[in-house]
JSON list of C-alpha atoms in Angstrom, two decimals:
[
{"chain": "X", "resi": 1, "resn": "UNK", "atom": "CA", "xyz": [0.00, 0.00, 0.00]},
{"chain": "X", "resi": 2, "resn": "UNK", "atom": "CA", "xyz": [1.23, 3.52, -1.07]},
{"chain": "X", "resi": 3, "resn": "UNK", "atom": "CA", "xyz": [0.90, 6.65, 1.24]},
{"chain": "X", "resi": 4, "resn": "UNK", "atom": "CA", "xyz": [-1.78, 7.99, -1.06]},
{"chain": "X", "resi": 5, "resn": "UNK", "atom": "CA", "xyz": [-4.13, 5.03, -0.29]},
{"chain": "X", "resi": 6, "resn": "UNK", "atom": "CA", "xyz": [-3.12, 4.47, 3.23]},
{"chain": "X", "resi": 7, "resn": "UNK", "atom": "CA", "xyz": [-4.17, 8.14, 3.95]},
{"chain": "X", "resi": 8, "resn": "UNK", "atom": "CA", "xyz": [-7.18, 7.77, 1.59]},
{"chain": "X", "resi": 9, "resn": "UNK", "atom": "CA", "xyz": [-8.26, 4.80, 4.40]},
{"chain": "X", "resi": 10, "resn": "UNK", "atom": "CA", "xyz": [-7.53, 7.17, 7.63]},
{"chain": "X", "resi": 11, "resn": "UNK", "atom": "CA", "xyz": [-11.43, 8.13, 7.40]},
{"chain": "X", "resi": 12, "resn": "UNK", "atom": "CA", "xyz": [-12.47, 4.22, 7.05]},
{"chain": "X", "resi": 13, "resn": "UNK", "atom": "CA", "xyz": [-10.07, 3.10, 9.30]},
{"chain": "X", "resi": 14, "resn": "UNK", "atom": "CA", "xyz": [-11.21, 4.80, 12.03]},
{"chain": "X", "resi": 15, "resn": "UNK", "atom": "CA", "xyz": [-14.67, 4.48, 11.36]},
{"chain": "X", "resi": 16, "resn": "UNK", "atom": "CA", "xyz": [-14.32, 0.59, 11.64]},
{"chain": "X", "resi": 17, "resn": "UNK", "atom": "CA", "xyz": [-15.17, 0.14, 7.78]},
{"chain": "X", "resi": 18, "resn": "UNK", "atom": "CA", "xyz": [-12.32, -1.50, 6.36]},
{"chain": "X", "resi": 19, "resn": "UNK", "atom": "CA", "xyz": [-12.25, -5.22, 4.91]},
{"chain": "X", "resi": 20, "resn": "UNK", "atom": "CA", "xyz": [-10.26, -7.91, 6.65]},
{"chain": "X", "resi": 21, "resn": "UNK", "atom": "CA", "xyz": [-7.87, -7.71, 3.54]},
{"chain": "X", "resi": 22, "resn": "UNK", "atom": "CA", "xyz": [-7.54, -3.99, 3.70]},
{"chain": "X", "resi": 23, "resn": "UNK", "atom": "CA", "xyz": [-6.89, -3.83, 7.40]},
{"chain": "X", "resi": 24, "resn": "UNK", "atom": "CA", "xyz": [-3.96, -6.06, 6.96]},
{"chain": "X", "resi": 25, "resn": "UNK", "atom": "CA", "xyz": [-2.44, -3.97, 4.20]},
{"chain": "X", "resi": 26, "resn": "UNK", "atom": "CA", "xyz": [-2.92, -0.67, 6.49]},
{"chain": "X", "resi": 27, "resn": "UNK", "atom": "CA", "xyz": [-1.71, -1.91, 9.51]},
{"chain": "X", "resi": 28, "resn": "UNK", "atom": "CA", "xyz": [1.69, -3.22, 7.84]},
{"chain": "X", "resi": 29, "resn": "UNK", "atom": "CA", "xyz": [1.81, 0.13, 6.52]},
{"chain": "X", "resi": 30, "resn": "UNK", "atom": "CA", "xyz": [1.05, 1.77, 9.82]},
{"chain": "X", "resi": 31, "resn": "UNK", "atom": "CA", "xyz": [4.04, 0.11, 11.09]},
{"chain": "X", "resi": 32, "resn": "UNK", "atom": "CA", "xyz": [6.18, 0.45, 8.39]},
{"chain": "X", "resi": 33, "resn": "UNK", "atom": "CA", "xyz": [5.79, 4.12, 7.74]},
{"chain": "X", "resi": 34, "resn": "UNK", "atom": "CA", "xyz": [6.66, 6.56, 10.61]},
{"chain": "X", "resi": 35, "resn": "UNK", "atom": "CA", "xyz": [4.89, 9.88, 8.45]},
{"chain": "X", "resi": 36, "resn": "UNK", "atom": "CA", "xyz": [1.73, 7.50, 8.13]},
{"chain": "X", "resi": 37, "resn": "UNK", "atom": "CA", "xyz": [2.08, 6.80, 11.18]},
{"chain": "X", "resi": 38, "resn": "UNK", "atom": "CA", "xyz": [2.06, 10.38, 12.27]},
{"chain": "X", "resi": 39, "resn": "UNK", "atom": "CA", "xyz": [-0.87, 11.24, 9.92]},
{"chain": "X", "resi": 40, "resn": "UNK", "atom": "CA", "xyz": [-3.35, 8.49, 11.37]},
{"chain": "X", "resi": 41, "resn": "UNK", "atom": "CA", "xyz": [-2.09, 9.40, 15.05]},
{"chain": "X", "resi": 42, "resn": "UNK", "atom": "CA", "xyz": [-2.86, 13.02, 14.02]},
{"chain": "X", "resi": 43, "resn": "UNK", "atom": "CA", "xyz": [-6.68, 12.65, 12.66]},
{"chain": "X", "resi": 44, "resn": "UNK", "atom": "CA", "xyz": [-7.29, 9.40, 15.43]},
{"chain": "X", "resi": 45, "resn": "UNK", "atom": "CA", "xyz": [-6.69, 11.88, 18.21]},
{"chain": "X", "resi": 46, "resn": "UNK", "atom": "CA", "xyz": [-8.84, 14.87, 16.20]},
{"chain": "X", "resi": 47, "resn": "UNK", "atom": "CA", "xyz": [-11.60, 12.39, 15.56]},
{"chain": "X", "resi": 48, "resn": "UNK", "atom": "CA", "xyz": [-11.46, 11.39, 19.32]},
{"chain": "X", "resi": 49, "resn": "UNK", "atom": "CA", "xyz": [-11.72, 14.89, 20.29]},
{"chain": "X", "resi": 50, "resn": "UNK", "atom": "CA", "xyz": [-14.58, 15.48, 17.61]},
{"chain": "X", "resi": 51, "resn": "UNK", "atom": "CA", "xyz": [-16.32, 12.52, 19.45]},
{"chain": "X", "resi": 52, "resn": "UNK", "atom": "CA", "xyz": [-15.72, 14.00, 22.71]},
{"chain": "X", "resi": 53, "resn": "UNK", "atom": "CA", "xyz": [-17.10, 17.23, 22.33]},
{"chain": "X", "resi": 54, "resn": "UNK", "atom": "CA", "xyz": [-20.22, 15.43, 20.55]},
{"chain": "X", "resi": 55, "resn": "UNK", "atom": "CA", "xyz": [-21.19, 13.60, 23.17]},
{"chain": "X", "resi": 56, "resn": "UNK", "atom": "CA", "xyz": [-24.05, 14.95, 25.37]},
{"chain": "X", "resi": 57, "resn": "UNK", "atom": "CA", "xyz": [-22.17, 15.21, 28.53]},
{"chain": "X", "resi": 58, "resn": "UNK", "atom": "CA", "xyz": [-18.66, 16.36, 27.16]},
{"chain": "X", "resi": 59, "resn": "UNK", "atom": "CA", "xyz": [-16.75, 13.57, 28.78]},
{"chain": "X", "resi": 60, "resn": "UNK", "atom": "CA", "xyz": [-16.86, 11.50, 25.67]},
{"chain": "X", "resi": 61, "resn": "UNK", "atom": "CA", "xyz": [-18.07, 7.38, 26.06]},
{"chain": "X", "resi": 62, "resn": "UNK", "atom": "CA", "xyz": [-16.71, 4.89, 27.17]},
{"chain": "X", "resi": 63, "resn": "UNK", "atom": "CA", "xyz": [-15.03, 3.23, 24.02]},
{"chain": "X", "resi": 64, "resn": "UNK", "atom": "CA", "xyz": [-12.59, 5.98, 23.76]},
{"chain": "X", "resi": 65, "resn": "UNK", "atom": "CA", "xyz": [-8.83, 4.39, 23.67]},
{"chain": "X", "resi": 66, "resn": "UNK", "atom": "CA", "xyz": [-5.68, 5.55, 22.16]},
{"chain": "X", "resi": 67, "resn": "UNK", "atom": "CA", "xyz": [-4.40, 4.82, 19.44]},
{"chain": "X", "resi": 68, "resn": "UNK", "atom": "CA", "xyz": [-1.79, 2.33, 20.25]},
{"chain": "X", "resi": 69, "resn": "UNK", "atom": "CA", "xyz": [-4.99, -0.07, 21.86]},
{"chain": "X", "resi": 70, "resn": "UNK", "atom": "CA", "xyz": [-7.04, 0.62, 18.50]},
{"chain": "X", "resi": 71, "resn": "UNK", "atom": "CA", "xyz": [-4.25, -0.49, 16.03]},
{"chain": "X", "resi": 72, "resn": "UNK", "atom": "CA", "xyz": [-3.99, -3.15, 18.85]},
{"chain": "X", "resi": 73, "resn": "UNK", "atom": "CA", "xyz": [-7.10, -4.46, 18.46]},
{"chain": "X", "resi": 74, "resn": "UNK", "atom": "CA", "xyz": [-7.35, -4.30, 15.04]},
{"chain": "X", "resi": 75, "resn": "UNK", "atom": "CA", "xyz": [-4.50, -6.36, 14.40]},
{"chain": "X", "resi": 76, "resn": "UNK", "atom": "CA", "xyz": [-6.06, -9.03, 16.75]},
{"chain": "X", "resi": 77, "resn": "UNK", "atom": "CA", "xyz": [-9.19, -8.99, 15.04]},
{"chain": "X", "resi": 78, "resn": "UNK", "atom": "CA", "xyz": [-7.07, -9.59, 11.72]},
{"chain": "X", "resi": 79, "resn": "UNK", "atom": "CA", "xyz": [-5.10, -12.38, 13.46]},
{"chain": "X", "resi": 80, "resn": "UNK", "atom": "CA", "xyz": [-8.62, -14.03, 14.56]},
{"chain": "X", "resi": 81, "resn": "UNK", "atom": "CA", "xyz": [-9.74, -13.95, 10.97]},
{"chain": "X", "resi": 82, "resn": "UNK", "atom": "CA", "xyz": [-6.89, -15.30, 9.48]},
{"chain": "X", "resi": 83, "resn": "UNK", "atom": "CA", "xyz": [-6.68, -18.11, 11.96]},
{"chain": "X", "resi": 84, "resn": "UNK", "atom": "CA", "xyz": [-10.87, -18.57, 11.61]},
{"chain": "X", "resi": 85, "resn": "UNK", "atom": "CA", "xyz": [-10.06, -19.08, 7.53]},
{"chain": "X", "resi": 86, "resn": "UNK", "atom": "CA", "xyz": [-7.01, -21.73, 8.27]},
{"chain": "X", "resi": 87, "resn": "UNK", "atom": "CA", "xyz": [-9.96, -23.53, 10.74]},
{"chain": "X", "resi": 88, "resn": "UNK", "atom": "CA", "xyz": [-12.31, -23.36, 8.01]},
{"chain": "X", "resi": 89, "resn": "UNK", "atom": "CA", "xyz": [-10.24, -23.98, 5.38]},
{"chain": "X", "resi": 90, "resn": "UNK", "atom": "CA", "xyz": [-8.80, -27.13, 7.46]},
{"chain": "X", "resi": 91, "resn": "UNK", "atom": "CA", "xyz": [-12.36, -28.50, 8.10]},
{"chain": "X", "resi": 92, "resn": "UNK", "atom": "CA", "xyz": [-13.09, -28.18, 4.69]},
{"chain": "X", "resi": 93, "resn": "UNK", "atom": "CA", "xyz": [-10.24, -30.43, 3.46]},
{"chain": "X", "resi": 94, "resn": "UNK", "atom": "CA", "xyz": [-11.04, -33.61, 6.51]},
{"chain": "X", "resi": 95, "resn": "UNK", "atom": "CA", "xyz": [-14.65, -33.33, 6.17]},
{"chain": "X", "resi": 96, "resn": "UNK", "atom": "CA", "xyz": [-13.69, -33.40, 1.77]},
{"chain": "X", "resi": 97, "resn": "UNK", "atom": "CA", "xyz": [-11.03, -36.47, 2.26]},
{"chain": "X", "resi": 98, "resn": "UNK", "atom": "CA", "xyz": [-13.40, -38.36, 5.00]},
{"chain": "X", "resi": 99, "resn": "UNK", "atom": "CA", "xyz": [-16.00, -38.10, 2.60]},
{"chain": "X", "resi": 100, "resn": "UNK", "atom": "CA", "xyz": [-14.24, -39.47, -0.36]},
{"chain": "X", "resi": 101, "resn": "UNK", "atom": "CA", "xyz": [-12.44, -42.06, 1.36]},
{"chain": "X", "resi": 102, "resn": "UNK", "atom": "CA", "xyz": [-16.25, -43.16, 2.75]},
{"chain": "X", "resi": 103, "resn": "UNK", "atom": "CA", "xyz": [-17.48, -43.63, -0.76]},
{"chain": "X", "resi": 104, "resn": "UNK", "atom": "CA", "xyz": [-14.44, -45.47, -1.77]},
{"chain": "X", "resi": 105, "resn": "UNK", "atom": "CA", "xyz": [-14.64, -48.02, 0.98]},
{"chain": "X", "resi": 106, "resn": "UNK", "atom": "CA", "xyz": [-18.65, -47.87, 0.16]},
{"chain": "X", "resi": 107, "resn": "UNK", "atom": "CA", "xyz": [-17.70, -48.79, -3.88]},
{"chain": "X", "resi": 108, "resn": "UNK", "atom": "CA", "xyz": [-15.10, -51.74, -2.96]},
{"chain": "X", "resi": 109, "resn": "UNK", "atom": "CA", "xyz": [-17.90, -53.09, -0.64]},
{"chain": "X", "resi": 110, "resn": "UNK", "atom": "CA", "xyz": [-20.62, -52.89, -3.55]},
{"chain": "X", "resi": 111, "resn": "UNK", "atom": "CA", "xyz": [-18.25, -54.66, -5.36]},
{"chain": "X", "resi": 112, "resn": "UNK", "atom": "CA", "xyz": [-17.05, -56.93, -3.18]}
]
C-alpha cells in the first residue's frame, strides 16, 4: 500500500469500515511508515476529540482508547480472521477427504 491510499483509508479506518484484507495492508503500513504513522495518530486523536465534544455530557463514552490499543485491536481482530479461515479452510479439506475415502470403501464393498 502507497501513502496515497493508506491516507485515503484514515477516514475508514477509524470508522471501523475497512475489509479484513484492507486492514492487513494498512496496519503493515502503519508500522512500516513513521509519516503514516504520524498522519493516522494526528486525525485518530482529532476524531477522538470530535467525538468528545459530541457527546451529550462532554466527557466522551466509554469506548474511547488511544491509538496504540485501537491499532492493537485491530490487528487481533485480523489475526482471529486469518486463523478462523485456516480452521475453516482445514475442516473443509477432513470433512472433503473423510467423505471421499467413505465412498471409496462404500464402492469396494458394492463390489465386493
Amino acid at each position: 500500500m502507497d501513502c496515497r491510499t493508506f491516507e485515503s483509508k484514515i477516514p475508514a479506518y477509524i470508522a471501523g469500515q475497512l475489509k479484513m484484507e484492507e486492514m492487513q495492508e494498512f496496519l503493515d503500513h502503519a508500522e512500516s511508515c513513521s509519516e503514516c504513522y504520524d498522519e493516522l495518530e494526528i486525525t485518530y486523536t482529532v476524531m477522538q476529540g470530535i467525538r468528545q465534544l459530541d457527546s451529550e455530557d462532554g466527557l466522551g463514552n466509554a469506548s474511547h482508547m488511544s491509538l496504540d490499543s485501537s491499532l492493537y485491536f485491530a490487528r487481533e481482530r485480523v489475526r482471529n480472521f486469518t486463523l478462523g479461515r485456516v480452521i475453516k479452510y482445514a475442516l473443509t479439506t477432513a470433512a472433503f477427504w473423510s467423505v471421499l475415502s467413505t465412498l471409496w470403501f462404500q464402492v469396494r464393498f458394492w463390489l465386493a
